[in-house]
XYZ file of N, CA and C in Angstrom:
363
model
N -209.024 217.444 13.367
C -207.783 217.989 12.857
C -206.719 216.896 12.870
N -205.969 216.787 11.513
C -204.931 216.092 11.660
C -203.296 217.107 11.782
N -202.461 215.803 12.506
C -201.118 216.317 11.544
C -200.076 215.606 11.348
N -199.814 215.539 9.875
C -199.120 214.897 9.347
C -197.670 214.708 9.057
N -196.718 213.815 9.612
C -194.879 213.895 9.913
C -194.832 212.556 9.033
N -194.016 213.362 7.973
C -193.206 211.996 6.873
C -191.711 212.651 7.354
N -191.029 211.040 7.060
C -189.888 211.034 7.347
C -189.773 209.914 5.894
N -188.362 209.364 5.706
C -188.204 208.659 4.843
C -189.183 206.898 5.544
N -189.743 206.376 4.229
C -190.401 205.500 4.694
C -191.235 205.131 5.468
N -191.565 206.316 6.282
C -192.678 206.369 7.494
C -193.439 207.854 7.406
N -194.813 207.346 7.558
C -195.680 208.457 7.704
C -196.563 208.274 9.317
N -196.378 209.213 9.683
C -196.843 209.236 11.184
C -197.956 210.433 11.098
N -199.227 209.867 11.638
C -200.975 210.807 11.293
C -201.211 210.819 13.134
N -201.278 211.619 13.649
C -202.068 212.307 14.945
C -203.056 212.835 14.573
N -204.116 212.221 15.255
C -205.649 212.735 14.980
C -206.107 213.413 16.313
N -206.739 214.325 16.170
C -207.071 215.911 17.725
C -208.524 215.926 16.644
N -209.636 215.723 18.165
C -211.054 215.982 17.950
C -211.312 215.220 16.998
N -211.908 215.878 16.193
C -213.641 215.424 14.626
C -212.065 214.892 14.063
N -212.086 213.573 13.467
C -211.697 213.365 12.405
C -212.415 213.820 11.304
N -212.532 214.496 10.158
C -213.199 214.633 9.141
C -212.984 214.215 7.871
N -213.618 213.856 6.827
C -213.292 213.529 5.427
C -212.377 214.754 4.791
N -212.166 215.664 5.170
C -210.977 216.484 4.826
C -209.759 216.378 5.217
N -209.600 215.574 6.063
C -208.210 215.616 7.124
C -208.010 214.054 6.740
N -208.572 213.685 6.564
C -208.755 211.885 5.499
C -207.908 212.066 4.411
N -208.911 212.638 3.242
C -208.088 213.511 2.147
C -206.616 213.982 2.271
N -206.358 214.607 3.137
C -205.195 215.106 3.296
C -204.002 213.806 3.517
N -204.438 212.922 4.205
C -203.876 211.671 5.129
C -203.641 211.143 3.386
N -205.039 210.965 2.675
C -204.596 210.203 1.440
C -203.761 210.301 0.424
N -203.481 211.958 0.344
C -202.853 212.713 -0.414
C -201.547 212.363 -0.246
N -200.527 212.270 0.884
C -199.497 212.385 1.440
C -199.241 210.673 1.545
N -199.796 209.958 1.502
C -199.996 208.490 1.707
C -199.131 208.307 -0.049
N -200.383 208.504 -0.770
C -200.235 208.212 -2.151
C -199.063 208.821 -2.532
N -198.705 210.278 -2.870
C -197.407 210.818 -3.117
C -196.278 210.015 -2.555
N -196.334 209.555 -0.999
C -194.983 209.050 -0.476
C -195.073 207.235 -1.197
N -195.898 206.829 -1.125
C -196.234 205.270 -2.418
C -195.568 205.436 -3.302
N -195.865 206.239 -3.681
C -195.341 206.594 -5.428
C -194.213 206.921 -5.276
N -193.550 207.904 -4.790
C -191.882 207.942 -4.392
C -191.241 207.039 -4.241
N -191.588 206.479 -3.054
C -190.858 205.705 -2.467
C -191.117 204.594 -2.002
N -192.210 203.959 -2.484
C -192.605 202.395 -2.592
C -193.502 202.214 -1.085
N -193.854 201.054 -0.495
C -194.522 201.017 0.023
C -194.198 201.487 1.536
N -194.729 201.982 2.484
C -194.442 202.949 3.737
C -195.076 202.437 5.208
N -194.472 202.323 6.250
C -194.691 202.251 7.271
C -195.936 203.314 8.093
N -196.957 203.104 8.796
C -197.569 204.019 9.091
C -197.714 204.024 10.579
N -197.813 204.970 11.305
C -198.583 204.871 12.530
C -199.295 205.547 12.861
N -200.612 205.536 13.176
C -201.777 206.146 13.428
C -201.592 206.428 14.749
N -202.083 207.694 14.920
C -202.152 207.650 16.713
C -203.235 208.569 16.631
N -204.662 207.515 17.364
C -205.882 208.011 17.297
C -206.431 208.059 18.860
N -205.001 208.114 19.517
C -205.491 208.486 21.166
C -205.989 209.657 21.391
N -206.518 210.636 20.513
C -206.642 211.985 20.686
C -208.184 212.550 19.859
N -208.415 211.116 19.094
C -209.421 211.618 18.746
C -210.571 211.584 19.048
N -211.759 212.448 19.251
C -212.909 212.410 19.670
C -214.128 211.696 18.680
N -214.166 211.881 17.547
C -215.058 211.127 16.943
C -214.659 211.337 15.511
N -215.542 210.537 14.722
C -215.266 210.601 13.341
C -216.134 210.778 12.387
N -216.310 211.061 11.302
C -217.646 211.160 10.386
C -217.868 210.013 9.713
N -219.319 209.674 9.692
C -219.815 208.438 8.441
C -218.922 208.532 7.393
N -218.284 209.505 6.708
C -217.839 209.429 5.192
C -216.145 209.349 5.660
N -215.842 209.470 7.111
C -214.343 208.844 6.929
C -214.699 207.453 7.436
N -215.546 206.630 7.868
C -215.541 205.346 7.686
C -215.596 204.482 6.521
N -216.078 205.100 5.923
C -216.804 204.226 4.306
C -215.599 204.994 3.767
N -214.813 206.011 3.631
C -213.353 206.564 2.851
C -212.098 205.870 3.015
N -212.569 205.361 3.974
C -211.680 204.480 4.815
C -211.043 202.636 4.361
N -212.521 202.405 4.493
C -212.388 200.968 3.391
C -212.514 201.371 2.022
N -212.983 202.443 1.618
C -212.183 202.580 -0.041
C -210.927 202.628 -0.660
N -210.502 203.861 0.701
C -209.215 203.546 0.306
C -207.894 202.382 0.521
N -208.435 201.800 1.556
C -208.088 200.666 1.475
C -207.880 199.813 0.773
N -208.798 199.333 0.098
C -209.529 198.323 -1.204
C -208.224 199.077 -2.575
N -208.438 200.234 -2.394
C -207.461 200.846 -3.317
C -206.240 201.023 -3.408
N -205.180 200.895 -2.318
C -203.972 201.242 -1.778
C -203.691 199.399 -1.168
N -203.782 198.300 -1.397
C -203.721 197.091 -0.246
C -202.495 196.965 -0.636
N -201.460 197.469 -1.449
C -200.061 197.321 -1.148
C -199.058 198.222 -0.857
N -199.709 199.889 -0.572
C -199.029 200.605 -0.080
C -198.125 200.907 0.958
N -198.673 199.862 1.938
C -198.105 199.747 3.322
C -197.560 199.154 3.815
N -195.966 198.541 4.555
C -195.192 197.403 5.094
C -195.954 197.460 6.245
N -196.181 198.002 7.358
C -196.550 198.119 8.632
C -197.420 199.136 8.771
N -198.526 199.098 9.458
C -199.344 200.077 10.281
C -199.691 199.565 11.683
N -199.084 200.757 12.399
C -199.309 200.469 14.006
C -200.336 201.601 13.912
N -201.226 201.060 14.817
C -202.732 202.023 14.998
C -202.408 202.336 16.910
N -202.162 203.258 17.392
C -202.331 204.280 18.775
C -203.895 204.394 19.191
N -204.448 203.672 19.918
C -206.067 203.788 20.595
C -206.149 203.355 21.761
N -206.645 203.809 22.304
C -207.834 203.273 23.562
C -209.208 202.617 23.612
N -209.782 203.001 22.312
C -210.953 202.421 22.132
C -211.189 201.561 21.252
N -211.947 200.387 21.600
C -212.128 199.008 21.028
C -213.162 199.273 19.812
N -213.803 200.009 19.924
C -214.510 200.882 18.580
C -213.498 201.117 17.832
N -212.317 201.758 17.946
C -211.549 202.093 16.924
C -210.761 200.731 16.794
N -209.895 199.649 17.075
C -209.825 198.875 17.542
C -210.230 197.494 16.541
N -211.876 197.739 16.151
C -212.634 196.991 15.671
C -212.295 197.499 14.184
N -212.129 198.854 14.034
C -212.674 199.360 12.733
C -211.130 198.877 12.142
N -209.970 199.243 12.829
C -208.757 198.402 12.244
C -208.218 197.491 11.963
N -209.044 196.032 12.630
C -209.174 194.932 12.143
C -209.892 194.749 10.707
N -211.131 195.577 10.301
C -211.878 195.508 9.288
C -211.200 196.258 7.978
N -210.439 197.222 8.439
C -209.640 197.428 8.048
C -208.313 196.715 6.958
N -207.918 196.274 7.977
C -206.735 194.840 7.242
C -207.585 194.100 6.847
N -208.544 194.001 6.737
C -209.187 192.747 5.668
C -208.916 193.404 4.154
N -208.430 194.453 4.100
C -208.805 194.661 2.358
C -206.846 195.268 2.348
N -205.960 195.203 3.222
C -204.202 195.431 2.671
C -203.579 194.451 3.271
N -202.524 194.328 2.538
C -201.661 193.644 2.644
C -200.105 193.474 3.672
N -200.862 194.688 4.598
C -199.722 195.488 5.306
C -199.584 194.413 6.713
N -198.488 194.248 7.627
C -199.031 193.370 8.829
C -199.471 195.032 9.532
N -200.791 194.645 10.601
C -201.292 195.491 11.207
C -201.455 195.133 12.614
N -200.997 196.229 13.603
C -200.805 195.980 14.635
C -201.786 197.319 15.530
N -202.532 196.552 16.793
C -203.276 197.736 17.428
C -202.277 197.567 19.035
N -202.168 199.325 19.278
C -201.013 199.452 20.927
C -201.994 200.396 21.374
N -201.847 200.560 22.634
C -202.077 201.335 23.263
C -200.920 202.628 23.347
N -199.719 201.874 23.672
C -198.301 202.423 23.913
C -197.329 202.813 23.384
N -197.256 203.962 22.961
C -196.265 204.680 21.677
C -195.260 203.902 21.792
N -194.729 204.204 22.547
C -192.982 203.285 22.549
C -193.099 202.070 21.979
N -194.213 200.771 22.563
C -194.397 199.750 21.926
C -194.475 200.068 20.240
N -195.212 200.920 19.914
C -195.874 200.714 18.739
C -194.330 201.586 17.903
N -193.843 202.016 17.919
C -192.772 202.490 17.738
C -191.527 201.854 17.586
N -191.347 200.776 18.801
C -190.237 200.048 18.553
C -190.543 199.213 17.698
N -191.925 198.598 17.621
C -192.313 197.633 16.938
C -191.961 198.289 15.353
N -192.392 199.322 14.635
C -191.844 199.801 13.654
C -190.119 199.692 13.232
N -190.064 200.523 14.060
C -188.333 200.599 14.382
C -187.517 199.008 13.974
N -188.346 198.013 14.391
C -187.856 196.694 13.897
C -187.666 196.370 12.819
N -188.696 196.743 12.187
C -188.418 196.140 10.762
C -187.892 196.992 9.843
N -187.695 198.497 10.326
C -186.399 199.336 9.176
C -185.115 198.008 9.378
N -184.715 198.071 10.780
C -183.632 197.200 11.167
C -183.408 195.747 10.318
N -184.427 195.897 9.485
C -184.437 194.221 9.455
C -184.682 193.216 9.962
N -185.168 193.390 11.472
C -185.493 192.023 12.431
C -186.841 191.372 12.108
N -186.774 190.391 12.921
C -187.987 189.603 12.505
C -189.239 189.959 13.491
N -190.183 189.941 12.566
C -191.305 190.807 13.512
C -191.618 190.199 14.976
């Protein structure tokens, strides 16, 4: 299960249990619409909550990637696990976004918070 909080310029995804290729979908849906509005968007993933994921949101994953590589100014990724970790490095190989992995909301947060401000990363 996901759930999904847009604000202007930032989309913030909490993932609880099965990630699934439906809750992907949904993530992509809301991704693309806020692109198209409003140009490219800040993200933060927070996948401290999730329990596992399906084969078809991994491989959905670098598609959409490959497809979207200028949608994004920033993505801070929220994990504990170096499995997930790994998959977000492989990840930024196909956007253009700078990508950052925290453990620590606040970190990963202020770190966002910076560059609305204008500061230097």
């Amino acid at each position: 299960m996901i759930v999904i909080q847009h604000q202007p310029g930032r989309v913030q995804v909490n993932v609880y249990g099965e990630f699934t290729l439906g809750d992907f979908k949904e993530f992509e849906q809301m991704v693309g619409y806020t692109a198209q509005f409003e140009g490219p968007v800040d993200l933060l993933f927070d996948l401290r909550e999730m329990a596992d994921f399906t084969l078809d949101v991994a491989w959905e994953d670098i598609a959409f990637a490959r497809a979207h590589p200028n949608d994004f100014n920033r993505i801070a990724v929220l994990t504990q696990s170096q499995w997930v970790t790994w998959s977000a490095w492989l990840t930024r190989l196909f956007v253009r976004a700078d990508m950052r992995v925290f453990s620590d909301e606040g970190e990963a947060l202020a770190w966002l918070d910076m560059a609305e401000e204008g500061a230097a990363p």
